[in-house]
Short mmCIF file of N, CA and C in Angstrom, two decimals:
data_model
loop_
_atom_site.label_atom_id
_atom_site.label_comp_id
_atom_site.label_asym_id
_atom_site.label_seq_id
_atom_site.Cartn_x
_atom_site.Cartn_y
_atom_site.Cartn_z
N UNK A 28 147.50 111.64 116.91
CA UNK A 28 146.82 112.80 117.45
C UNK A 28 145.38 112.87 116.93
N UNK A 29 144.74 112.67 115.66
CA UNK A 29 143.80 112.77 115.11
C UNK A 29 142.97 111.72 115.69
N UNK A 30 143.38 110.81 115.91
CA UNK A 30 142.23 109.25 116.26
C UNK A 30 141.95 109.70 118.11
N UNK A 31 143.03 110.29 118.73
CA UNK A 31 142.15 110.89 120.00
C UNK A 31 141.26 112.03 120.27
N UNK A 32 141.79 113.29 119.28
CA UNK A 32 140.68 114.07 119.03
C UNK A 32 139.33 113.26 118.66
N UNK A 33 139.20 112.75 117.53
CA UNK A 33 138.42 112.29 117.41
C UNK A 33 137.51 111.31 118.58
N UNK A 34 138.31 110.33 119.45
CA UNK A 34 137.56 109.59 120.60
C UNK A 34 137.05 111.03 121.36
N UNK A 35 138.01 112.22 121.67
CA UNK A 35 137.19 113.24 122.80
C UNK A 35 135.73 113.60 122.09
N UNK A 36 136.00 114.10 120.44
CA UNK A 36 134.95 114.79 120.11
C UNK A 36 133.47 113.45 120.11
N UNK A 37 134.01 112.49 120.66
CA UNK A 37 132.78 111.27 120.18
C UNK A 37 132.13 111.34 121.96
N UNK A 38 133.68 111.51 122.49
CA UNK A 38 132.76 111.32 124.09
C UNK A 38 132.02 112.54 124.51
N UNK A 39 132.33 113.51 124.26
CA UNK A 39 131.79 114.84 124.21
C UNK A 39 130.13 115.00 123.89
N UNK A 40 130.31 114.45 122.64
CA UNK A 40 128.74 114.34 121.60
C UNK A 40 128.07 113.64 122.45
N UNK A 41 128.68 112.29 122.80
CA UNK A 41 128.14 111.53 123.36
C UNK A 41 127.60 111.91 124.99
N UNK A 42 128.30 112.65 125.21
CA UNK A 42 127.49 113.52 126.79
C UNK A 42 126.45 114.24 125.97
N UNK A 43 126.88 115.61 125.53
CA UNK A 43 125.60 116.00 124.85
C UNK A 43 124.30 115.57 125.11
N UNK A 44 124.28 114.17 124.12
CA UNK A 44 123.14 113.88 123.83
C UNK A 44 122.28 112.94 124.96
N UNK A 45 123.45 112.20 125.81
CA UNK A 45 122.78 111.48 126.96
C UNK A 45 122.47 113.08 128.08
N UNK A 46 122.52 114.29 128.48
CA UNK A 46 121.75 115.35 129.16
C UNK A 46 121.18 115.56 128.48
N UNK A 47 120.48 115.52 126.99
CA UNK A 47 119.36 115.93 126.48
C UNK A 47 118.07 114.52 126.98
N UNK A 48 118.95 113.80 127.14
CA UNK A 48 118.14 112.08 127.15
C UNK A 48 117.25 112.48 128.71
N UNK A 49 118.42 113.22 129.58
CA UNK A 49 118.24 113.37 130.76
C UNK A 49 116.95 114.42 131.39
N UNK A 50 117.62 115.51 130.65
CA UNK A 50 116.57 116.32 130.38
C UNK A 50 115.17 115.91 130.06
N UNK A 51 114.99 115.30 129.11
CA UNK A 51 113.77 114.79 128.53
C UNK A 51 113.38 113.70 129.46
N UNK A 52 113.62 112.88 129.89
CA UNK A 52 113.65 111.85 131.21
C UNK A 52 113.08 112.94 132.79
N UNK A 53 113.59 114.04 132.73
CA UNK A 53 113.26 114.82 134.29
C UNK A 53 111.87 115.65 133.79
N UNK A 54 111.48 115.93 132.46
CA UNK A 54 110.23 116.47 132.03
C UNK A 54 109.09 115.90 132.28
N UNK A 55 109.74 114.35 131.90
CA UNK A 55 108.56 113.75 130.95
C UNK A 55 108.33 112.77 132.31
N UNK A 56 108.65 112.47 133.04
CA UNK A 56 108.87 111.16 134.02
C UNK A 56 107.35 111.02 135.00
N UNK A 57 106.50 111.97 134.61
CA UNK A 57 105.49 112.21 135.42
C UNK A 57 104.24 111.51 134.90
N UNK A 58 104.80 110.82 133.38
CA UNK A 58 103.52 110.82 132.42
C UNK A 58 103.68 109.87 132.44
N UNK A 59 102.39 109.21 132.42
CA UNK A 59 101.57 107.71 132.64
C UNK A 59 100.19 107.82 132.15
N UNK A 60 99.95 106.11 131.90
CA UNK A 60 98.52 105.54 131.27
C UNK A 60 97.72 106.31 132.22
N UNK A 61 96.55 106.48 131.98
CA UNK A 61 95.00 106.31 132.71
C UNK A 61 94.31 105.83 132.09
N UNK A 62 93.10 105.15 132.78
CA UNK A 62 91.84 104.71 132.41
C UNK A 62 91.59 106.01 131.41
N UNK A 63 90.46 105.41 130.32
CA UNK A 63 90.19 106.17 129.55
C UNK A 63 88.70 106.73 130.46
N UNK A 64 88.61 107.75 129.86
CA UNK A 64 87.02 108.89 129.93
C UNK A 64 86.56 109.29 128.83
N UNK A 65 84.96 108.87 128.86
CA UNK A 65 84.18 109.46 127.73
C UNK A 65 84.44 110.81 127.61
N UNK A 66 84.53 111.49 125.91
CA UNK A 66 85.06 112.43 126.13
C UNK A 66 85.96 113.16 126.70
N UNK A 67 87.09 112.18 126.50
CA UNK A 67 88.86 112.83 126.58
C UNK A 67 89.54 113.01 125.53
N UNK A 68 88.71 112.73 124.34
CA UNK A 68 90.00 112.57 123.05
C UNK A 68 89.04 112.97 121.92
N UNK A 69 88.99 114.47 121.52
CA UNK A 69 88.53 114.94 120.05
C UNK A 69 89.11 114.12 119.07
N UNK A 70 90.23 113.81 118.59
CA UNK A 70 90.70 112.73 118.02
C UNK A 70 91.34 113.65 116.61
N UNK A 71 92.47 113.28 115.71
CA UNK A 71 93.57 113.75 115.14
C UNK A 71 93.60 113.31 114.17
N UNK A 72 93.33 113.98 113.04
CA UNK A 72 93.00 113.14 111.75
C UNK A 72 94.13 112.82 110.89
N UNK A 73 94.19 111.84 110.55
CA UNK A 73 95.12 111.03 109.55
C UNK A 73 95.32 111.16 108.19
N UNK A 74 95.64 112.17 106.99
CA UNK A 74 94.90 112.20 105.80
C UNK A 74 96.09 111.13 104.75
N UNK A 75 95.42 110.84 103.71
CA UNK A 75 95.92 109.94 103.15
C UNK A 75 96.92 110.49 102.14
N UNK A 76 96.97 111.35 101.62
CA UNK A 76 97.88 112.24 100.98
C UNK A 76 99.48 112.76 101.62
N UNK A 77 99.00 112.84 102.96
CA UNK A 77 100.26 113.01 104.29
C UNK A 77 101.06 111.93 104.19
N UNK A 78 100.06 110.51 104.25
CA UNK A 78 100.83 109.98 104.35
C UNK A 78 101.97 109.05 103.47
N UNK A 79 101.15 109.48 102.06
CA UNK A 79 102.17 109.54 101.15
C UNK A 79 103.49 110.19 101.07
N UNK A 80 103.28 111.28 101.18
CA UNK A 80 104.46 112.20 101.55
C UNK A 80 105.56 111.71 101.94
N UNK A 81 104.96 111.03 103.43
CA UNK A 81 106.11 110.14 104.30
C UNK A 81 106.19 109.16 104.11
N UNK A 82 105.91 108.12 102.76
CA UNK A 82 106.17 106.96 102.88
C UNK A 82 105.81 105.75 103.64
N UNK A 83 104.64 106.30 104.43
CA UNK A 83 104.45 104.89 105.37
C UNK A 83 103.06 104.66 105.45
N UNK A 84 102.14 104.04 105.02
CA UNK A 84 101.06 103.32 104.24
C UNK A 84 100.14 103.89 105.39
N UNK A 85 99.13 104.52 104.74
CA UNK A 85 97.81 104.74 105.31
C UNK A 85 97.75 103.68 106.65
N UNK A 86 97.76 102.60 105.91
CA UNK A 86 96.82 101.37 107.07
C UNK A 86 97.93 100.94 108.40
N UNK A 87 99.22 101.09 107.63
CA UNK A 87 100.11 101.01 109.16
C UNK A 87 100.26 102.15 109.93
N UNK A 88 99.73 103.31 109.46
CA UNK A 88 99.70 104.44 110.27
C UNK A 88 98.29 104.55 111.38
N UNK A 89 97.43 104.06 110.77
CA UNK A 89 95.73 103.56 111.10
C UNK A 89 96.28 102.30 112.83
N UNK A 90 97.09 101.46 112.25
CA UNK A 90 97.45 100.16 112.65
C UNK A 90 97.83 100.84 114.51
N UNK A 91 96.81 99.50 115.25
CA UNK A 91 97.04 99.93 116.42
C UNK A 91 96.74 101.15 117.22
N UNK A 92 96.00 102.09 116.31
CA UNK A 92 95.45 103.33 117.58
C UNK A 92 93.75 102.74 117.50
N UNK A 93 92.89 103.75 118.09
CA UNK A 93 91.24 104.06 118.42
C UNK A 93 91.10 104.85 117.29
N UNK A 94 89.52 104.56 116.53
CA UNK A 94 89.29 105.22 115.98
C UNK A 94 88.15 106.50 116.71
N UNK A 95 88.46 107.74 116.68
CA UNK A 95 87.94 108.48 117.55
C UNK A 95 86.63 108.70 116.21
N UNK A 96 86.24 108.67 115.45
CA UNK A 96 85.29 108.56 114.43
C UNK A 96 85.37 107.26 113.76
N UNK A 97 83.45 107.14 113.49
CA UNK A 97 83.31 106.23 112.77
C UNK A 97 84.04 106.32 111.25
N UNK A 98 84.82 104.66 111.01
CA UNK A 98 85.68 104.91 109.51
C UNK A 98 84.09 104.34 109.11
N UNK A 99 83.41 104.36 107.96
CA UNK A 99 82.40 104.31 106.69
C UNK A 99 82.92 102.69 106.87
N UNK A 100 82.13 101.81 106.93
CA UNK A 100 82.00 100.42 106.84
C UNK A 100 83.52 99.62 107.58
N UNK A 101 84.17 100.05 108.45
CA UNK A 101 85.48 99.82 108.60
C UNK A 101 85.34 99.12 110.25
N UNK A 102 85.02 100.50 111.48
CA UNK A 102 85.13 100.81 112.28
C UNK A 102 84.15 101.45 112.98
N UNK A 103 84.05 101.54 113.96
CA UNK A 103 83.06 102.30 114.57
C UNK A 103 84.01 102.90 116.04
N UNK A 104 83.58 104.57 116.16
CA UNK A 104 84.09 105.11 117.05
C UNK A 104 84.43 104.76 118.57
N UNK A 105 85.63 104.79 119.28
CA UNK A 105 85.97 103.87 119.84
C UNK A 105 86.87 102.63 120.17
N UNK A 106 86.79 101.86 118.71
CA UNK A 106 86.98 100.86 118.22
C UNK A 106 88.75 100.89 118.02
N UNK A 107 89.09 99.50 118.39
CA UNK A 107 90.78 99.25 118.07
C UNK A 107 90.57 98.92 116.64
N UNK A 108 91.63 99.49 115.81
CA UNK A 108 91.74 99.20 114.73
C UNK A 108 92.70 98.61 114.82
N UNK A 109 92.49 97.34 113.94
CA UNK A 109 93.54 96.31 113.86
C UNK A 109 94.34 95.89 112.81
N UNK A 110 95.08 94.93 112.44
CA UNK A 110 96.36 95.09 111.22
C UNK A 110 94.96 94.39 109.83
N UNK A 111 93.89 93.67 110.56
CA UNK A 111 93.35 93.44 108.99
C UNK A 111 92.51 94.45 108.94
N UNK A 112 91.88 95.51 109.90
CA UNK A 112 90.72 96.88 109.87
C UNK A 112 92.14 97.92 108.83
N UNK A 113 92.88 97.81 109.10
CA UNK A 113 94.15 98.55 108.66
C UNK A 113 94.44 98.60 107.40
N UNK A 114 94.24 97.20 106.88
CA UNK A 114 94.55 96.60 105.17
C UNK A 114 93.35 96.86 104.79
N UNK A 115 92.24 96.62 105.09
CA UNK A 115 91.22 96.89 104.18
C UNK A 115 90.51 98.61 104.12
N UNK A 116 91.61 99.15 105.27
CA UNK A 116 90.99 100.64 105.25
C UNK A 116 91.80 100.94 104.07
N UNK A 117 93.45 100.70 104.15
CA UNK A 117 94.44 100.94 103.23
C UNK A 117 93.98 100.52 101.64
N UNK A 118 93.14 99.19 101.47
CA UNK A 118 92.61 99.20 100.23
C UNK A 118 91.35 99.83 100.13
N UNK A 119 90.67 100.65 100.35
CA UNK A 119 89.33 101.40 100.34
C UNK A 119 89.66 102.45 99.86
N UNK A 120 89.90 103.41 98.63
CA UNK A 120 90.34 104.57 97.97
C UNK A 120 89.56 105.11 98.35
N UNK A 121 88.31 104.87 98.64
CA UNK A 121 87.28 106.13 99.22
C UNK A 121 87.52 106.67 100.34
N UNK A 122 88.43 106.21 101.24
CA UNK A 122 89.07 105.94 102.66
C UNK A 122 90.20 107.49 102.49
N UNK A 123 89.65 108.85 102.63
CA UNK A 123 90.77 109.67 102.19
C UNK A 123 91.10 110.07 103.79
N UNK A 124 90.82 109.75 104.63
CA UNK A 124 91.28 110.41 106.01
C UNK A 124 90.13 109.74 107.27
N UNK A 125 91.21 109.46 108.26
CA UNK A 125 90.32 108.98 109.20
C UNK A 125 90.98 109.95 110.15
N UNK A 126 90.37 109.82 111.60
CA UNK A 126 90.62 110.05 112.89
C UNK A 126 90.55 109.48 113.56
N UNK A 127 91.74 109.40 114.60
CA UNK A 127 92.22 108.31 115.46
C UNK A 127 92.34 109.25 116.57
N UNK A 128 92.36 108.48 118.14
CA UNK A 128 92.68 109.06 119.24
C UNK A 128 93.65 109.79 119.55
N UNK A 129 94.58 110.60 120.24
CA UNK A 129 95.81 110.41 120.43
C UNK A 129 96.22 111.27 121.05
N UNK A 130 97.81 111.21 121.48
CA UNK A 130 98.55 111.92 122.69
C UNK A 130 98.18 112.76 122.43
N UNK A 131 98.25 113.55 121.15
CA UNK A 131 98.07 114.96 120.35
C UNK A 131 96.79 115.38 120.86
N UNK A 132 95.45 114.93 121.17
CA UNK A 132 94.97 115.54 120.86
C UNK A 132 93.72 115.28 122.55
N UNK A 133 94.34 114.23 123.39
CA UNK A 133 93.61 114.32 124.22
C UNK A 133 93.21 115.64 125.36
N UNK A 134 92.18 115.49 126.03
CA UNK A 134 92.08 116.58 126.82
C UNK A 134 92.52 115.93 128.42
N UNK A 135 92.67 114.83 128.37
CA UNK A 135 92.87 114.60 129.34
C UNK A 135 93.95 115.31 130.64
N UNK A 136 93.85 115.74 131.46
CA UNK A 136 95.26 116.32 132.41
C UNK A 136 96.11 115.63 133.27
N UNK A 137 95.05 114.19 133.84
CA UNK A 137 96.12 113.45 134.65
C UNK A 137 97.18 112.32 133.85
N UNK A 138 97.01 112.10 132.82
CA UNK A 138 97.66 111.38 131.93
C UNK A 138 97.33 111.04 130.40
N UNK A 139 97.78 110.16 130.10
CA UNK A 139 97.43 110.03 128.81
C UNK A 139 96.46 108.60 129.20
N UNK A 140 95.06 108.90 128.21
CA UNK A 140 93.67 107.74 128.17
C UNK A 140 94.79 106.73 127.26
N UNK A 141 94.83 105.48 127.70
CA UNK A 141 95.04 104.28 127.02
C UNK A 141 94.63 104.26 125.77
N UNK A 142 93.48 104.34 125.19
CA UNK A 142 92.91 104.84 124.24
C UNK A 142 93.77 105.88 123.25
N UNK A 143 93.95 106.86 123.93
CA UNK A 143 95.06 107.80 122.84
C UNK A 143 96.17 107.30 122.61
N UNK A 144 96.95 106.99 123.04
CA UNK A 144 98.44 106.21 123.25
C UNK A 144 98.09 104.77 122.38
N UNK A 145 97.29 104.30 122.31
CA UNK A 145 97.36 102.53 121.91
C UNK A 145 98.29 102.06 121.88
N UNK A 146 98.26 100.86 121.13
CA UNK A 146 98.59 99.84 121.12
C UNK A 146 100.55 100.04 121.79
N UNK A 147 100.69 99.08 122.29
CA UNK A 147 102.46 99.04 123.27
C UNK A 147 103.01 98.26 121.43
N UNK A 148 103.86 98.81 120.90
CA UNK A 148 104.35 98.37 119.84
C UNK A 148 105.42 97.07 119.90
N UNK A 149 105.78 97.07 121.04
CA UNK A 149 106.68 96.35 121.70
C UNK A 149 106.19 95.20 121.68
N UNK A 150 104.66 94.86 121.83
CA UNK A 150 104.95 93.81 122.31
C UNK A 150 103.10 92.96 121.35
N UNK A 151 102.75 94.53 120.85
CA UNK A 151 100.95 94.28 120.46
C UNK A 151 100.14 94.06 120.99
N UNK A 152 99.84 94.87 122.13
CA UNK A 152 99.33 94.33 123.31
C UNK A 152 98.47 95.69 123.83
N UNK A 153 97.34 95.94 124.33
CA UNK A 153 97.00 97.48 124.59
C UNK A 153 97.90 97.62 125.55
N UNK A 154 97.82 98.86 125.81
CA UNK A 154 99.02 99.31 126.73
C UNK A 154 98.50 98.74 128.18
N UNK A 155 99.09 98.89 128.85
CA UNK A 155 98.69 98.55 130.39
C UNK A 155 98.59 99.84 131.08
N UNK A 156 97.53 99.85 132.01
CA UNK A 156 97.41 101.47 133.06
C UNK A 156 98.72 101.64 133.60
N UNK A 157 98.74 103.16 134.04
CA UNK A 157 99.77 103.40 134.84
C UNK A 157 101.10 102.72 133.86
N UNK A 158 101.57 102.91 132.73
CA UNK A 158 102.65 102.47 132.20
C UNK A 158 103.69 104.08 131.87
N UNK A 159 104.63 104.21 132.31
CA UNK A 159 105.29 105.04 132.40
C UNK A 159 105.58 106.03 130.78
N UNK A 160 104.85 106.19 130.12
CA UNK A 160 104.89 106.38 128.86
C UNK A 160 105.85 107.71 128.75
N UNK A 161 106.07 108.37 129.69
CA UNK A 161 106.94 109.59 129.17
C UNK A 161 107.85 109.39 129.20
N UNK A 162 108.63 108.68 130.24
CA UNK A 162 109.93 107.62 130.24
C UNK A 162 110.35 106.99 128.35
N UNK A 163 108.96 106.25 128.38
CA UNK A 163 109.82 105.44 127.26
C UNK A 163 109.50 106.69 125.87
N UNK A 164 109.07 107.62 126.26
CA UNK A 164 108.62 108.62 124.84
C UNK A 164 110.34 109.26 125.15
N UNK A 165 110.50 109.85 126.32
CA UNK A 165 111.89 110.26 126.22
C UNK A 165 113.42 109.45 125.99
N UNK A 166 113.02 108.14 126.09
CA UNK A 166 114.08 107.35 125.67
C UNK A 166 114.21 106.92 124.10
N UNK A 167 112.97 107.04 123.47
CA UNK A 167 112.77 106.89 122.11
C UNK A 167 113.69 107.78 121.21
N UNK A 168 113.60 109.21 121.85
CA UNK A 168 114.12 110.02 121.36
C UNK A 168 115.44 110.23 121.98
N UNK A 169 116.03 110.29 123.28
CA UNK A 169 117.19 110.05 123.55
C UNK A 169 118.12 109.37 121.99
N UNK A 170 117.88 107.83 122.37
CA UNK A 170 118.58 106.79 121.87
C UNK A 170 118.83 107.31 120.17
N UNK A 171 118.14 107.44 119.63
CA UNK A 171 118.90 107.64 118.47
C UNK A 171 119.12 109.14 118.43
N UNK A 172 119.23 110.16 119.08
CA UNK A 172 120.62 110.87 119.71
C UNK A 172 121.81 110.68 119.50
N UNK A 173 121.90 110.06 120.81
CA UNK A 173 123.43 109.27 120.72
C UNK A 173 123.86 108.17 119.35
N UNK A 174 123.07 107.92 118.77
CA UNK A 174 123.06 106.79 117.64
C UNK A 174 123.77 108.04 116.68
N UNK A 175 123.51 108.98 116.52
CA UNK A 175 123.76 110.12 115.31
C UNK A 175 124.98 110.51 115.85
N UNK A 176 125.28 110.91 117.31
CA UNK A 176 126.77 111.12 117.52
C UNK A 176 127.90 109.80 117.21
N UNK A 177 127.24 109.09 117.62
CA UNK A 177 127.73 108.11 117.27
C UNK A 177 127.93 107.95 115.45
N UNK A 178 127.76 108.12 114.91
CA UNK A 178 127.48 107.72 113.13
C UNK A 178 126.93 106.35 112.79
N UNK A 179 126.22 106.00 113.80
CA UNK A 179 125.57 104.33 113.20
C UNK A 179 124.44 104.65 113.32
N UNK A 180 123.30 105.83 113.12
CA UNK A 180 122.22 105.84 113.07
C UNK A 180 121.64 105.14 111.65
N UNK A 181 120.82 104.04 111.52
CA UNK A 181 120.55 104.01 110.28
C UNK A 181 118.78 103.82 110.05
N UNK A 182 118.12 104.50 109.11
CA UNK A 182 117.05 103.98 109.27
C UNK A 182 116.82 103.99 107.43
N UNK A 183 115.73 103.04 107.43
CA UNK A 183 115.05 103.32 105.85
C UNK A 183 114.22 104.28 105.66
N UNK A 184 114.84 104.45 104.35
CA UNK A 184 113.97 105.47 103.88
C UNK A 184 114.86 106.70 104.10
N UNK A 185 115.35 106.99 104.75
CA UNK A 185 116.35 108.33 105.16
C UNK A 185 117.92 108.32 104.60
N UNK A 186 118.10 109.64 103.70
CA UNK A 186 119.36 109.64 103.36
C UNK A 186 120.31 109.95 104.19
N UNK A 187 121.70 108.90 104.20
CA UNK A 187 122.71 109.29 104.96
C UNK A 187 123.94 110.54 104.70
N UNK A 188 123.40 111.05 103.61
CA UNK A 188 124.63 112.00 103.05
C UNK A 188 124.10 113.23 104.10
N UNK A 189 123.49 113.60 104.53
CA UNK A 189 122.87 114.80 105.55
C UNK A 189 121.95 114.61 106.51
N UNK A 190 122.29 114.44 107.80
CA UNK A 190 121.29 114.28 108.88
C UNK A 190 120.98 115.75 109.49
N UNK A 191 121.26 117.02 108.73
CA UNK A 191 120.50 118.58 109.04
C UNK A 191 120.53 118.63 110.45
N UNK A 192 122.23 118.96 110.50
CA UNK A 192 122.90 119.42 112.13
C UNK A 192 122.51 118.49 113.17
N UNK A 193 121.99 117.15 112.79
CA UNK A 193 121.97 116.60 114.02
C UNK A 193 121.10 116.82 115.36
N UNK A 194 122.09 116.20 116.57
CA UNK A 194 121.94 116.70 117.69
C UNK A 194 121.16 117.99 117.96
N UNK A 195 122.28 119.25 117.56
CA UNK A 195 122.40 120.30 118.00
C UNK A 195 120.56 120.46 117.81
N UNK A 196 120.53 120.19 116.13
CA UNK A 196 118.90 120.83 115.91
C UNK A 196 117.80 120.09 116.75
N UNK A 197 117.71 119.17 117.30
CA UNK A 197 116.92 118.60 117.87
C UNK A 197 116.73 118.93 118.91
N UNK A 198 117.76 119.80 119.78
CA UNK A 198 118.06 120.65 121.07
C UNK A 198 117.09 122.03 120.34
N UNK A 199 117.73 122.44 119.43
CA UNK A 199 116.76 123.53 119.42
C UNK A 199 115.29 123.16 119.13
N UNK A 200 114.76 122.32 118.79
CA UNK A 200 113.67 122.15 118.14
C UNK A 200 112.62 121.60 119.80
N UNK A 201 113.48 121.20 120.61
CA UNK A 201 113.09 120.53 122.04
C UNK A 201 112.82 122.16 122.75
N UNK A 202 114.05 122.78 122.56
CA UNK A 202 113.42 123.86 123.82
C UNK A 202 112.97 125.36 122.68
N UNK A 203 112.70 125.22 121.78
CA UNK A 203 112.14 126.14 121.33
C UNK A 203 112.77 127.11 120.98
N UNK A 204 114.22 127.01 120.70
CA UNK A 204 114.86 128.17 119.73
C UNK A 204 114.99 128.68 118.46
N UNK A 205 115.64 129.80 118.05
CA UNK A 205 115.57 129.83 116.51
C UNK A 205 117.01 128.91 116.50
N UNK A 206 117.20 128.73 115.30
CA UNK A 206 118.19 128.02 114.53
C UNK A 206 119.60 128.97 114.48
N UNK A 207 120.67 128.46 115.10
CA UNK A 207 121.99 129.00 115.15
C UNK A 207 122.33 129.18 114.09
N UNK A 208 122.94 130.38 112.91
CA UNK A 208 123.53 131.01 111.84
C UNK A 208 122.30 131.09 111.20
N UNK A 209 120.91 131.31 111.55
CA UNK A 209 120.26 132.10 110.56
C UNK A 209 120.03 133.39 110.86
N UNK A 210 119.87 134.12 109.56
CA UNK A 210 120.03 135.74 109.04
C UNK A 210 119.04 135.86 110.10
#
């Protein structure tokens, strides 16, 4: 009895999280590359202290976007920053924060400038126009969804003793609710 409860409560979760996939797929499905425009992207600053916090190195965070400001001997505005502009920004201590292009922060309305979005991680390559980017932004987040209903989500750096409600919270955090059982 217990090992089929358990398969319902897995197929269950597992719907769940593929209509949130869905959901996010019927939102987002509209969003695509454009050519970039002068003056589409104030640009989103990076600080180096943040990214301590999170564990993931100044220069691979740098790695692969536009720098929407000149970095001080690095870069010049515009400019792809690349995995060695990246290492030597990452060794430059004077280097406390740059600004880079990005989804966040473009003004653009018909899509996202190539430029903000950079580099396709997939493959290291600038992105290509017209590339369906809300598609694969909503499948990003889909997939390890279902990975957490599932219990084989694994990533580094993240403890497995508490993944903080899961699913459910990521539903609220998507459409903007308060948090179920708080005062």
């Amino acid at each position: 009895r217990g090992s089929r409860k358990g398969l319902i409560d897995t197929a269950l979760k597992t719907a769940d999280s593929g209509y949130l996939t869905r959901r996010l797929v019927d939102v987002s499905q509209d969003v695509f590359t454009v050519e970039d425009e002068a003056g589409d992207d104030d640009g989103f600053t990076i600080f180096r202290s943040e990214t301590e916090l999170t564990m993931i190195d100044f220069g691979n965070r740098l790695y692969g976007r536009y720098a929407a400001e000149d970095i001080a001997g690095h870069v010049k505005a515009g400019e792809l920053i690349t995995r060695e502009i990246a290492s030597a920004i990452e060794a430059d201590s004077e280097v406390q924060e740059a600004k880079i292009m990005s989804v966040l922060s473009t003004k653009n309305l018909r899509g996202v400038p190539r430029k903000s979005y950079g580099i396709d991680m997939s493959t290291n390559q600038i992105v290509d126009n017209a590339q369906p980017v809300g598609v694969i932004a909503a499948q990003s987040v889909g997939e390890p969804g279902t990975q957490l209903t599932l219990r084989t989500f694994h990533s580094s750096g993240v403890a497995e003793s508490d993944i903080t409600q899961g699913l459910p919270r990521v539903e609220e955090l998507f459409e903007a609710r308060s948090p179920k059982g708080q005062a």
